Amino acid sequence: MRTITLRPELEFKYHLKLALACQITSAVRTVTPWTTGQGGAISDLLEKTLPADLWVFKEMAAVTGRQEDFHAAKHLSCVLREDLEPRARMNNETLVVAAALMERHPEDGKTYPERLFNLDTVEKRKKWFRTYLNALFRAMLHPLVHHGIALEAHAQNTVVRLCTATGRIKGFAIRDFGGVHFHKPTLREQGFPLDWEIPGSLTLNDDLTSVWNLASHTLLQCHAPSLLYGLRLETHGGWAVVKEELESVLEGFGGDVARGLLEYFCEGTMVMKSFPRMLMEGMYRENIELRVPNPLVLLSP
């Protein structure tokens, strides 16, 4: 709702992300100076570390308010973000914001994947859901396992790359780097420069579990369940599919980190943000977290 694209005939190669003082969940959706100041360096780092089937909407330039108080400056910000549509067209692909896949058509209440890919039975919906999750987990968990990078891969930031001829999922693209978490010790050990961090930023983190929590929140509490419920698979073994594909991908990566991550994701309880309490407390950079039963354990065999 605050990222705009200009008319195609203008041949402008970028999208504009604007500060918009609109309350969504626990935050007013502005763009902080931390985001504008670090976006270019984060884009470069992600381009070096993400797998080939996960494209980056690089942040090419940004402006923000000159106020020393970042809470005031964040209201006057803009990010110039790379437009990946031309690259997709060259690959015979189309880009779809993942959140659109969960929307229901007003005529019949079916999601758009059901209508576009003829998913007219439970088994067809489960098969497509499984294919989607496998591709999603392979793309988004690769940087977490290999580099300690947790992308904010909820459905609004994730863009699906579909083949225009077959509808097959070719990969994904990721945007919006203000909430990405990096495990500082891992990246330092791998030789990546981290001198771009702005004081007060929450991007670099020494606690690996905190980084894992972001991946749990965006992938396993937001992205996967939204599609699961959109496809009406909550009573048809949908959570078992999530767990099976999570196990398949992480076991395929191999190594101690992947094994530890799988064990953490499959604990009996999981850390969840309490958005109503955060909203009432006026919090947006800090979290109020609760431990709740883990549906991967409760709702899958």
XYZ file of C-alpha atoms in Angstrom:
301
model
C 0.000 0.000 0.000
C 2.996 2.330 0.142
C 5.225 0.938 -2.601
C 4.397 2.467 -5.958
C 5.472 1.893 -9.532
C 5.366 4.549 -12.227
C 3.676 4.247 -15.613
C 5.508 1.770 -17.896
C 5.837 4.318 -20.693
C 8.062 6.431 -18.432
C 10.616 3.568 -18.416
C 11.552 4.266 -14.807
C 13.572 1.276 -13.573
C 12.679 1.531 -9.908
C 9.845 1.333 -7.394
C 9.334 3.956 -4.704
C 8.738 2.914 -1.118
C 7.253 5.798 0.829
C 6.771 6.615 4.477
C 3.068 6.386 5.226
C 1.860 7.198 8.731
C -0.635 4.345 8.756
C -1.018 1.972 11.699
C -0.743 -1.717 10.719
C -0.371 -4.329 13.486
C 1.834 -2.734 16.147
C 3.641 -0.146 14.013
C 3.085 3.088 12.132
C 4.452 2.284 8.682
C 7.174 4.858 8.246
C 10.746 4.285 6.967
C 13.429 4.769 9.608
C 16.881 6.275 8.993
C 18.309 2.880 9.948
C 16.481 1.393 6.977
C 17.435 4.127 4.527
C 21.051 4.238 5.687
C 21.712 0.495 5.650
C 19.625 -0.646 2.690
C 22.361 -0.382 0.069
C 24.920 -2.355 2.078
C 22.349 -4.994 3.008
C 21.336 -5.328 -0.651
C 24.952 -5.967 -1.631
C 25.415 -8.515 1.158
C 22.248 -10.395 0.235
C 23.215 -10.471 -3.420
C 26.412 -12.287 -2.398
C 24.794 -14.769 -0.019
C 21.332 -15.708 -1.296
C 20.815 -18.764 -3.536
C 20.410 -18.233 -7.272
C 16.651 -18.891 -7.237
C 16.061 -16.118 -4.672
C 16.314 -12.697 -6.299
C 16.896 -9.457 -4.397
C 14.902 -6.259 -4.861
C 18.023 -4.169 -4.337
C 17.665 -0.807 -2.617
C 19.587 1.538 -4.876
C 19.228 4.857 -3.034
C 17.256 6.445 -0.216
C 16.538 9.745 1.500
C 15.335 10.513 5.004
C 14.731 13.464 7.287
C 17.771 15.303 8.626
C 16.463 15.436 12.194
C 18.738 13.969 14.847
C 15.653 12.367 16.359
C 15.136 9.285 14.182
C 11.541 9.006 15.380
C 10.843 12.335 13.681
C 13.073 11.758 10.647
C 11.340 8.490 9.757
C 8.236 10.366 8.573
C 10.126 11.949 5.658
C 11.789 9.011 3.916
C 11.776 7.313 0.548
C 13.574 4.231 -0.788
C 14.414 3.692 -4.454
C 13.989 -0.041 -5.028
C 15.002 -2.058 -8.079
C 12.159 -3.152 -10.384
C 12.600 -6.841 -11.240
C 9.748 -7.032 -13.772
C 12.063 -6.580 -16.813
C 14.332 -9.373 -15.568
C 11.319 -11.615 -15.029
C 9.978 -10.951 -18.530
C 13.350 -11.885 -20.033
C 13.057 -15.225 -18.185
C 9.436 -15.753 -19.301
C 8.305 -15.296 -15.723
C 5.706 -13.208 -13.975
C 6.000 -11.821 -10.443
C 3.226 -12.285 -7.886
C 3.261 -10.912 -4.344
C 2.785 -14.003 -2.194
C 0.014 -12.367 -0.169
C -2.132 -12.254 -3.315
C -2.146 -16.059 -3.451
C -4.116 -16.163 -0.213
C -6.858 -13.796 -1.351
C -10.254 -15.231 -2.275
C -12.160 -14.365 -5.431
C -15.488 -12.665 -4.610
C -17.491 -14.890 -6.983
C -16.748 -18.295 -5.485
C -14.557 -17.709 -2.428
C -11.685 -19.695 -3.925
C -8.073 -18.574 -3.727
C -6.334 -17.538 -6.919
C -4.073 -20.634 -7.054
C -7.224 -22.767 -7.012
C -8.678 -20.848 -9.934
C -5.482 -20.485 -11.979
C -4.106 -24.001 -11.497
C -7.383 -25.943 -11.343
C -6.890 -27.082 -7.749
C -10.416 -28.469 -7.497
C -9.784 -31.271 -4.989
C -8.176 -31.467 -1.566
C -5.379 -33.644 -2.921
C -4.576 -31.171 -5.693
C -4.475 -28.323 -3.182
C -2.188 -30.324 -0.869
C 0.145 -31.254 -3.706
C 0.462 -27.638 -4.850
C 0.901 -26.453 -1.248
C 3.675 -29.010 -0.755
C 5.463 -27.883 -3.918
C 5.180 -24.252 -2.852
C 6.520 -24.885 0.657
C 9.453 -26.932 -0.581
C 10.534 -24.131 -2.905
C 9.899 -21.479 -0.232
C 11.837 -23.264 2.513
C 14.762 -24.085 0.211
C 15.069 -20.432 -0.776
C 14.494 -18.735 2.580
C 16.219 -21.178 4.927
C 19.388 -21.465 2.842
C 20.790 -18.093 4.023
C 19.698 -18.827 7.597
C 21.536 -22.153 7.729
C 24.624 -21.152 5.775
C 25.107 -17.497 6.772
C 22.962 -16.769 9.833
C 20.638 -14.475 7.845
C 16.920 -14.404 8.684
C 14.925 -12.635 5.997
C 11.608 -11.043 6.878
C 9.908 -13.505 4.538
C 6.250 -13.001 5.329
C 3.860 -12.928 2.396
C 3.975 -9.147 1.854
C 7.753 -9.126 1.392
C 7.953 -12.338 -0.633
C 7.363 -12.320 -4.381
C 6.771 -15.597 -6.231
C 8.318 -16.092 -9.671
C 5.987 -18.111 -11.896
C 6.674 -19.466 -15.384
C 4.293 -17.707 -17.789
C 3.932 -20.852 -19.923
C 3.418 -23.534 -17.276
C 2.606 -21.727 -14.016
C 5.450 -23.615 -12.369
C 7.192 -21.961 -9.413
C 10.621 -20.907 -10.693
C 11.790 -19.253 -7.485
C 11.190 -16.215 -5.320
C 12.297 -12.632 -4.813
C 12.630 -10.819 -1.487
C 12.159 -7.143 -0.647
C 12.165 -4.816 2.360
C 15.301 -5.141 4.494
C 14.420 -3.009 7.503
C 13.548 -6.082 9.564
C 16.235 -8.523 8.398
C 18.326 -10.077 11.192
C 21.968 -11.051 10.712
C 23.948 -13.252 13.088
C 27.051 -11.134 13.526
C 29.510 -13.868 14.657
C 28.683 -16.089 11.664
C 29.118 -13.331 9.094
C 32.328 -12.083 10.709
C 33.762 -15.592 10.659
C 32.926 -15.814 6.954
C 34.761 -12.564 6.280
C 31.869 -10.250 5.403
C 32.406 -6.569 6.339
C 29.855 -5.260 8.830
C 31.065 -1.684 9.194
C 27.847 -0.366 7.662
C 25.769 -0.769 10.834
C 24.229 2.470 12.123
C 24.260 2.808 15.943
C 20.904 1.855 17.416
C 20.071 -0.524 14.585
C 18.563 -3.892 15.486
C 19.811 -5.594 12.318
C 23.006 -7.260 13.589
C 22.536 -9.700 16.439
C 24.904 -11.781 18.563
C 22.158 -14.196 19.640
C 21.514 -16.928 17.056
C 18.244 -17.951 18.718
C 16.901 -14.424 18.250
C 17.720 -14.670 14.545
C 15.969 -18.044 14.344
C 12.897 -16.544 16.035
C 12.477 -14.072 13.183
C 12.470 -16.918 10.666
C 9.946 -18.801 12.793
C 7.727 -15.732 13.006
C 7.743 -14.825 9.319
C 7.797 -18.288 7.729
C 6.089 -20.649 10.179
C 3.682 -18.288 11.955
C 2.762 -15.911 9.115
C 3.586 -17.092 5.593
C 2.935 -20.844 5.634
C -0.195 -20.750 7.870
C -1.804 -17.950 5.841
C -1.572 -20.036 2.689
C -2.558 -23.202 4.568
C -5.784 -21.626 5.827
C -6.393 -19.880 2.504
C -6.370 -23.286 0.794
C -8.616 -24.693 3.563
C -6.131 -27.403 4.509
C -6.249 -26.903 8.275
C -8.454 -29.996 8.669
C -6.842 -31.959 5.841
C -3.316 -32.528 7.099
C -1.957 -29.118 6.154
C 0.290 -28.806 9.190
C 1.733 -32.266 8.527
C 2.725 -31.030 5.063
C 4.474 -28.018 6.616
C 6.434 -30.228 9.006
C 7.330 -32.789 6.340
C 8.675 -30.182 3.927
C 10.533 -28.392 6.715
C 12.196 -31.678 7.650
C 12.932 -32.522 4.015
C 14.633 -29.202 3.301
C 16.663 -28.942 6.512
C 17.745 -32.575 6.427
C 18.757 -32.003 2.821
C 21.019 -29.126 3.856
C 22.722 -31.342 6.438
C 25.143 -30.184 9.133
C 24.849 -29.247 12.788
C 23.193 -25.865 12.188
C 20.392 -27.347 10.082
C 19.805 -30.122 12.626
C 19.726 -27.630 15.492
C 17.350 -25.368 13.583
C 14.959 -28.238 12.857
C 14.950 -29.261 16.515
C 14.256 -25.664 17.531
C 11.410 -25.248 15.035
C 9.826 -28.502 16.245
C 9.922 -27.836 19.991
C 6.669 -28.235 21.896
C 6.246 -24.459 22.228
C 7.234 -21.538 20.046
C 7.937 -17.852 20.656
C 5.178 -15.611 19.279
C 4.805 -11.838 19.225
C 1.868 -10.433 21.172
C 0.715 -7.785 18.708
C -2.327 -6.584 20.739
C -0.166 -5.944 23.814
C 2.538 -4.297 21.698
C -0.113 -2.058 20.146
C -1.512 -1.049 23.527
C 2.007 -0.358 24.824
C 2.852 1.742 21.748
C 5.819 -0.499 20.910
C 7.169 -1.046 17.408
C 10.923 -1.683 17.684
C 10.740 -3.837 20.799
C 8.695 -7.017 21.085
C 6.445 -8.525 23.716
C 6.793 -12.264 23.264
C 4.860 -15.233 24.591
C 5.475 -18.966 24.429
C 2.538 -20.779 22.861
C 1.884 -24.396 21.787
C 3.602 -25.224 18.501
C 1.115 -26.308 15.775
C 3.890 -28.275 14.059
C 3.747 -30.580 17.079
C 0.073 -30.279 18.040
C -1.485 -30.568 14.581
C 0.803 -32.972 12.740
C 1.332 -36.674 13.429
